[in-house]
Amino acid sequence: MTLSDDVLGRARVTDNDELRDYYEELAAYEAGALWTVANKIEPWFPQPASVPVLWRYADLRPLVMRSLDLVKADDAGRRVVMLTNPERRDVAAAVGLLYTGLQIMGPGESMTAHRHQAAALRFVVEGEGAWTIVDGQKLKVGPRDFAITPNWAWHEHGNESADTPCIWQDGLDIPLVNALDAGFYEVHPDLYQEPGKVINSSLLTYGAGSMRPVGPAGAWSKPYSPLFAYPWEPTYEALLDAAKASDGSPYDGVIMEYGNPLTGGSVMPTMSAHMQLLRPGEATQAHRHTGSVIYNVAKGSGHSVIAGRRFDWSEGDIFCVPSWAWHEHANASASEDACLFSFNDFPVMRSLTFWREEASTDDGGHQPIA
Ligand code: GTQ
């Protein structure tokens, strides 16, 4: 629906030669007349420059593999094929203010440590043997595992497999950090971290569902989750269990948020992540909300209708939903379930009070979701 700007309360000045001269004079002093841009800079509703895009893993995988021979990890810093939205290349965004890319690490490879203002997360697509050291803690991650690298945490990655590369999807809030002119970056003074002896120590300490540690480990005061790695098996099991007990969401099927086990909040202050299960044959209702989302098809195949366009997806494909775009998902199979991993900027939207959500109604209209 387009709302008319030719109404009292909107800018509706008709230009003439005198006004055009006036605008030129203002421009000479780095100034301008608000009414020439008012309706554009204060739209009735969000007007994202980002469009829905589907990146097929079958198209990208061979190109990601080729980068192994083309650049050394140490020269590239991170060997990543980034995914960019056509109108957001200038800020390296895949959608809105979110960045994503496919990072590949060859067998036996390891990279130097750094830290930056941007927060990062990983969703492993293929390969055994990947590891990352986050603030001195070594995490080992396998296919469909999710891990976080909170902002300003030292991190370095590697792959200890003898023969297979590892590919994971990176998600970062780089465009957000840059939009706010808040970017900082440091190379580790020793180039590499000295990891603690215990692998996946945060999983051992905080990974047992609702059991919370008492004592120093329970006194975690950082603004992000103390749990850095979320393995696939318990995640999938949690979805299957929830599906036995409830119908889930009409818009997302059975969906769960990766949580900070101490607060129940999002894993990091700027980005959150979900895993959702679409049961065999399930098709969701359409909704829209503020905030951008990037999906990775973790399991199965199906399609999503995003802003009126249909995108068919299968395992490993990545796609995005721009802010305020209508979207609905469907599992193509009558016998297999489908799982979508996704990450988003909802924590930013919520903390700034920008969150809004609407459902479509049977008569083609829409209504707010509380
Ligand atoms: O792993 O630190 O895809 O800093 C882009 C920027 C990954 C990382 C990316 C980064 C990283």
Short mmCIF file of C-alpha atoms in Angstrom, two decimals, residues 7-330:
data_model
loop_
_atom_site.label_atom_id
_atom_site.label_comp_id
_atom_site.label_asym_id
_atom_site.label_seq_id
_atom_site.Cartn_x
_atom_site.Cartn_y
_atom_site.Cartn_z
CA VAL A 7 -1.90 15.62 2.28
CA LEU A 8 -1.78 18.21 5.03
CA GLY A 9 0.98 17.10 7.42
CA ARG A 10 3.39 15.96 4.67
CA ALA A 11 5.77 18.17 2.68
CA ARG A 12 4.02 19.22 -0.53
CA VAL A 13 5.83 22.28 -1.86
CA THR A 14 5.80 22.77 -5.65
CA ASP A 15 9.21 23.93 -6.88
CA ASN A 16 9.64 27.05 -8.99
CA ASP A 17 12.62 29.02 -10.29
CA GLU A 18 12.81 31.21 -7.22
CA LEU A 19 12.86 28.17 -4.93
CA ARG A 20 15.50 26.45 -7.07
CA ASP A 21 17.72 29.52 -6.77
CA TYR A 22 17.11 29.48 -3.03
CA TYR A 23 18.14 25.79 -2.78
CA GLU A 24 21.38 26.58 -4.61
CA GLU A 25 22.16 29.40 -2.23
CA LEU A 26 21.54 27.12 0.76
CA ALA A 27 23.74 24.39 -0.75
CA ALA A 28 26.63 26.87 -1.00
CA TYR A 29 26.55 27.05 2.83
CA GLU A 30 26.23 23.24 3.33
CA ALA A 31 22.55 23.68 4.12
CA GLY A 32 19.25 22.66 2.55
CA ALA A 33 15.47 22.99 2.76
CA LEU A 34 13.96 20.15 4.76
CA TRP A 35 10.73 20.06 2.73
CA THR A 36 12.65 18.90 -0.37
CA VAL A 37 13.61 15.66 1.37
CA ALA A 38 11.25 15.40 4.35
CA ASN A 39 9.00 12.67 2.93
CA LYS A 40 12.03 10.64 1.85
CA ILE A 41 13.91 10.84 5.16
CA GLU A 42 10.78 10.26 7.23
CA PRO A 43 8.92 7.58 5.25
CA TRP A 44 5.50 6.36 6.38
CA PHE A 45 7.06 2.96 6.99
CA PRO A 46 10.56 1.40 6.48
CA GLN A 47 11.99 1.62 2.95
CA PRO A 48 14.99 -0.74 3.01
CA ALA A 49 17.52 -0.42 0.21
CA SER A 50 18.09 -4.16 0.68
CA VAL A 51 16.12 -6.61 -1.42
CA PRO A 52 15.46 -10.28 -0.68
CA VAL A 53 18.33 -12.41 -2.05
CA LEU A 54 18.95 -16.15 -2.11
CA TRP A 55 22.55 -17.32 -2.36
CA ARG A 56 22.69 -20.93 -3.53
CA TYR A 57 25.32 -23.07 -1.83
CA ALA A 58 25.70 -25.09 -5.03
CA ASP A 59 26.78 -21.90 -6.85
CA LEU A 60 29.05 -20.57 -4.12
CA ARG A 61 30.74 -23.71 -2.81
CA PRO A 62 33.06 -24.21 -5.82
CA LEU A 63 34.04 -20.52 -5.66
CA VAL A 64 34.68 -20.69 -1.93
CA MET A 65 36.82 -23.81 -2.52
CA ARG A 66 38.83 -22.00 -5.21
CA SER A 67 39.88 -19.32 -2.73
CA LEU A 68 41.88 -21.99 -0.86
CA ASP A 69 44.42 -22.01 -3.71
CA LEU A 70 44.14 -18.35 -4.58
CA VAL A 71 45.01 -16.69 -1.27
CA LYS A 72 46.93 -17.70 1.84
CA ALA A 73 44.90 -17.43 5.04
CA ASP A 74 47.57 -15.23 6.61
CA ASP A 75 47.56 -12.84 3.67
CA ALA A 76 43.77 -12.56 3.51
CA GLY A 77 43.46 -12.37 7.30
CA ARG A 78 40.21 -14.31 6.93
CA ARG A 79 39.54 -16.30 3.76
CA VAL A 80 35.93 -15.32 3.20
CA VAL A 81 33.56 -14.96 0.27
CA MET A 82 31.20 -12.26 1.47
CA LEU A 83 27.58 -12.05 0.38
CA THR A 84 26.37 -8.59 -0.52
CA ASN A 85 22.98 -7.12 -1.23
CA PRO A 86 23.00 -5.34 -4.63
CA GLU A 87 22.29 -1.86 -3.19
CA ARG A 88 24.40 -2.38 -0.05
CA ARG A 89 27.79 -3.31 -1.49
CA ASP A 90 29.27 0.00 -0.38
CA VAL A 91 28.79 -0.97 3.27
CA ALA A 92 29.43 -4.72 2.82
CA ALA A 93 25.92 -5.57 4.01
CA ALA A 94 24.03 -8.73 3.09
CA VAL A 95 20.84 -7.10 4.34
CA GLY A 96 20.20 -3.95 6.37
CA LEU A 97 23.15 -3.48 8.72
CA LEU A 98 24.18 -7.15 8.83
CA TYR A 99 27.21 -8.68 7.14
CA THR A 100 27.59 -12.34 6.22
CA GLY A 101 30.10 -14.51 4.39
CA LEU A 102 31.34 -18.05 3.85
CA GLN A 103 34.74 -18.61 5.47
CA ILE A 104 36.93 -21.54 4.48
CA MET A 105 39.85 -23.04 6.36
CA GLY A 106 42.04 -25.67 4.77
CA PRO A 107 43.17 -28.84 6.57
CA GLY A 108 45.71 -28.06 9.27
CA GLU A 109 45.39 -24.33 8.80
CA SER A 110 45.29 -21.78 11.59
CA MET A 111 44.95 -18.01 11.52
CA THR A 112 46.21 -15.17 13.67
CA ALA A 113 44.21 -13.65 16.52
CA HIS A 114 42.52 -10.28 16.42
CA ARG A 115 39.61 -8.45 17.98
CA HIS A 116 37.24 -5.80 16.76
CA GLN A 117 34.29 -3.71 17.77
CA ALA A 118 32.01 -5.79 15.55
CA ALA A 119 30.44 -8.86 17.11
CA ALA A 120 30.63 -12.12 15.16
CA LEU A 121 28.85 -15.45 15.06
CA ARG A 122 29.48 -18.67 13.15
CA PHE A 123 27.22 -21.37 11.78
CA VAL A 124 29.18 -24.38 10.57
CA VAL A 125 28.16 -25.61 7.12
CA GLU A 126 30.57 -28.46 6.45
CA GLY A 127 33.75 -30.13 7.65
CA GLU A 128 34.90 -31.67 10.89
CA GLY A 129 37.86 -30.26 12.76
CA ALA A 130 37.08 -26.55 12.95
CA TRP A 131 38.07 -24.72 16.08
CA THR A 132 38.11 -21.17 17.29
CA ILE A 133 39.70 -19.65 20.38
CA VAL A 134 37.45 -16.97 21.90
CA ASP A 135 39.01 -14.97 24.72
CA GLY A 136 41.41 -17.81 25.53
CA GLN A 137 38.74 -20.51 25.35
CA LYS A 138 39.13 -23.14 22.66
CA LEU A 139 35.89 -24.26 21.03
CA LYS A 140 35.58 -27.18 18.67
CA VAL A 141 32.65 -26.96 16.32
CA GLY A 142 31.13 -29.29 13.74
CA PRO A 143 28.39 -29.11 11.11
CA ARG A 144 25.26 -27.15 12.18
CA ASP A 145 26.90 -25.97 15.41
CA PHE A 146 26.51 -22.31 16.31
CA ALA A 147 29.21 -20.27 18.06
CA ILE A 148 29.67 -16.65 19.08
CA THR A 149 32.59 -14.25 19.11
CA PRO A 150 31.32 -11.29 21.16
CA ASN A 151 32.63 -7.85 20.35
CA TRP A 152 36.17 -7.01 21.46
CA ALA A 153 36.85 -10.69 22.32
CA TRP A 154 40.15 -12.00 20.98
CA HIS A 155 39.58 -14.73 18.42
CA GLU A 156 41.48 -16.92 16.02
CA HIS A 157 40.29 -19.82 13.93
CA GLY A 158 41.66 -23.03 12.52
CA ASN A 159 40.92 -26.47 11.18
CA GLU A 160 42.65 -29.52 12.63
CA SER A 161 41.29 -31.98 10.09
CA ALA A 162 44.01 -33.85 8.20
CA ASP A 163 42.23 -33.86 4.86
CA THR A 164 39.00 -31.85 4.63
CA PRO A 165 38.39 -28.11 4.54
CA CYS A 166 35.86 -26.52 6.86
CA ILE A 167 33.33 -23.97 5.68
CA TRP A 168 31.30 -21.93 8.10
CA GLN A 169 29.03 -18.95 7.71
CA ASP A 170 30.17 -15.78 9.46
CA GLY A 171 27.62 -13.24 10.65
CA LEU A 172 28.80 -9.85 11.87
CA ASP A 173 27.30 -6.46 12.68
CA ILE A 174 30.10 -4.65 10.79
CA PRO A 175 27.73 -2.36 8.81
CA LEU A 176 25.97 -1.36 12.06
CA VAL A 177 29.24 -0.58 13.82
CA ASN A 178 30.41 1.47 10.83
CA ALA A 179 27.04 3.26 10.49
CA LEU A 180 27.60 4.40 14.07
CA ASP A 181 31.29 5.29 13.42
CA ALA A 182 32.33 3.05 16.29
CA GLY A 183 34.81 0.66 14.63
CA PHE A 184 38.06 -0.38 16.33
CA TYR A 185 40.44 -3.24 15.50
CA GLU A 186 43.53 -4.78 17.09
CA VAL A 187 45.92 -7.55 16.11
CA HIS A 188 46.84 -9.76 19.09
CA PRO A 189 50.20 -8.61 20.53
CA ASP A 190 51.49 -12.23 20.48
CA LEU A 191 49.68 -13.02 17.19
CA TYR A 192 48.27 -16.19 18.78
CA GLN A 193 46.41 -16.81 22.03
CA GLU A 194 47.48 -19.34 24.61
CA PRO A 195 44.28 -21.37 25.02
CA GLY A 196 43.15 -22.80 28.35
CA LYS A 197 43.53 -26.56 28.77
CA VAL A 198 39.83 -27.39 28.78
CA ILE A 199 38.11 -27.51 25.38
CA ASN A 200 34.57 -26.09 25.19
CA SER A 201 34.77 -25.03 28.85
CA SER A 202 31.76 -22.70 28.51
CA LEU A 203 29.66 -25.61 27.27
CA LEU A 204 30.74 -27.70 30.25
CA THR A 205 29.94 -24.87 32.65
CA TYR A 206 26.78 -23.35 31.19
CA GLY A 207 25.46 -25.88 28.68
CA ALA A 208 23.22 -27.94 30.95
CA GLY A 209 19.89 -26.33 30.16
CA SER A 210 18.38 -24.73 33.24
CA MET A 211 21.15 -25.70 35.70
CA ARG A 212 22.99 -22.51 36.60
CA PRO A 213 26.42 -22.50 38.15
CA VAL A 214 26.72 -21.04 41.65
CA GLY A 215 29.91 -19.32 42.73
CA PRO A 216 32.32 -17.35 40.54
CA ALA A 217 31.07 -18.92 37.28
CA GLY A 218 27.54 -17.77 38.09
CA ALA A 219 28.69 -14.20 38.70
CA TRP A 220 29.29 -13.54 35.01
CA SER A 221 28.75 -9.84 34.39
CA LYS A 222 29.64 -9.40 30.72
CA PRO A 223 26.89 -8.12 28.40
CA TYR A 224 26.92 -11.31 26.32
CA SER A 225 26.29 -15.01 26.83
CA PRO A 226 28.87 -16.93 28.88
CA LEU A 227 28.06 -19.90 26.63
CA PHE A 228 30.09 -19.55 23.41
CA ALA A 229 29.14 -22.74 21.53
CA TYR A 230 25.72 -24.29 20.88
CA PRO A 231 26.02 -27.77 19.35
CA TRP A 232 23.47 -29.03 16.83
CA GLU A 233 22.28 -32.22 18.57
CA PRO A 234 20.72 -30.64 21.71
CA THR A 235 19.38 -27.78 19.58
CA TYR A 236 17.57 -30.16 17.24
CA GLU A 237 16.38 -32.28 20.15
CA ALA A 238 14.97 -29.17 21.88
CA LEU A 239 12.95 -28.36 18.74
CA LEU A 240 11.66 -31.93 18.38
CA ASP A 241 10.69 -31.96 22.07
CA ALA A 242 8.95 -28.59 21.84
CA ALA A 243 7.05 -29.83 18.77
CA LYS A 244 5.61 -32.67 20.89
CA ALA A 245 4.28 -30.23 23.46
CA SER A 246 3.16 -27.18 21.49
CA ASP A 247 2.08 -25.97 18.06
CA GLY A 248 4.85 -23.41 17.82
CA SER A 249 4.42 -20.06 16.09
CA PRO A 250 1.96 -19.56 13.21
CA TYR A 251 4.66 -17.48 11.44
CA ASP A 252 7.76 -19.57 12.09
CA GLY A 253 6.83 -23.12 12.99
CA VAL A 254 8.64 -24.40 16.07
CA ILE A 255 11.24 -21.72 16.69
CA MET A 256 13.75 -21.27 19.49
CA GLU A 257 16.21 -18.51 20.26
CA TYR A 258 19.78 -19.34 21.23
CA GLY A 259 19.85 -17.81 24.68
CA ASN A 260 22.17 -16.45 27.30
CA PRO A 261 21.68 -19.21 29.90
CA LEU A 262 22.06 -16.76 32.81
CA THR A 263 19.65 -14.05 31.65
CA GLY A 264 17.45 -15.74 29.06
CA GLY A 265 18.28 -12.82 26.76
CA SER A 266 19.93 -12.80 23.35
CA VAL A 267 23.45 -14.19 22.97
CA MET A 268 24.93 -10.76 22.26
CA PRO A 269 23.67 -7.15 22.61
CA THR A 270 23.42 -6.48 18.87
CA MET A 271 22.60 -9.86 17.31
CA SER A 272 20.41 -12.80 18.18
CA ALA A 273 20.01 -16.18 16.49
CA HIS A 274 17.29 -18.77 16.10
CA MET A 275 16.82 -22.31 14.92
CA GLN A 276 13.37 -23.19 13.62
CA LEU A 277 11.73 -26.43 12.65
CA LEU A 278 9.18 -26.63 9.85
CA ARG A 279 7.36 -29.91 10.24
CA PRO A 280 6.67 -32.09 7.18
CA GLY A 281 4.24 -30.24 4.91
CA GLU A 282 4.14 -27.19 7.21
CA ALA A 283 3.52 -23.78 5.63
CA THR A 284 3.53 -20.71 7.86
CA GLN A 285 1.41 -17.57 7.78
CA ALA A 286 2.94 -14.31 6.59
CA HIS A 287 4.21 -11.69 9.01
CA ARG A 288 6.55 -8.73 8.89
CA HIS A 289 8.62 -6.95 11.49
CA THR A 290 11.34 -4.38 11.84
CA GLY A 291 14.84 -5.87 11.87
CA SER A 292 16.77 -7.80 9.23
CA VAL A 293 17.26 -11.56 9.12
CA ILE A 294 19.79 -13.82 7.40
CA TYR A 295 18.91 -17.51 7.12
CA ASN A 296 20.96 -20.63 6.50
CA VAL A 297 19.08 -23.78 5.50
CA ALA A 298 20.38 -26.23 8.09
CA LYS A 299 18.27 -29.19 6.99
CA GLY A 300 15.74 -30.13 4.34
CA SER A 301 14.24 -28.11 1.51
CA GLY A 302 11.33 -25.81 0.90
CA HIS A 303 10.55 -22.26 -0.09
CA SER A 304 9.95 -18.83 1.35
CA VAL A 305 7.86 -16.03 -0.09
CA ILE A 306 9.61 -12.75 0.73
CA ALA A 307 8.15 -9.39 -0.33
CA GLY A 308 6.01 -11.23 -2.86
CA ARG A 309 8.83 -13.24 -4.45
CA ARG A 310 9.25 -16.97 -4.10
CA PHE A 311 12.66 -18.42 -3.23
CA ASP A 312 13.17 -22.20 -3.32
CA TRP A 313 15.86 -23.38 -0.96
CA SER A 314 17.75 -26.50 0.05
CA GLU A 315 20.48 -27.35 2.52
CA GLY A 316 23.33 -24.85 2.73
CA ASP A 317 21.48 -22.06 0.91
CA ILE A 318 21.52 -18.62 2.50
CA PHE A 319 18.78 -16.02 2.09
CA CYS A 320 17.77 -12.74 3.65
CA VAL A 321 14.62 -10.95 4.72
CA PRO A 322 14.87 -7.14 4.77
CA SER A 323 13.20 -5.13 7.51
CA TRP A 324 9.41 -4.87 7.26
CA ALA A 325 9.22 -7.33 4.33
CA TRP A 326 6.34 -9.82 4.44
CA HIS A 327 7.63 -13.35 4.62
CA GLU A 328 6.38 -16.89 5.04
CA HIS A 329 8.10 -20.27 4.89
CA ALA A 330 7.09 -23.72 3.68
#
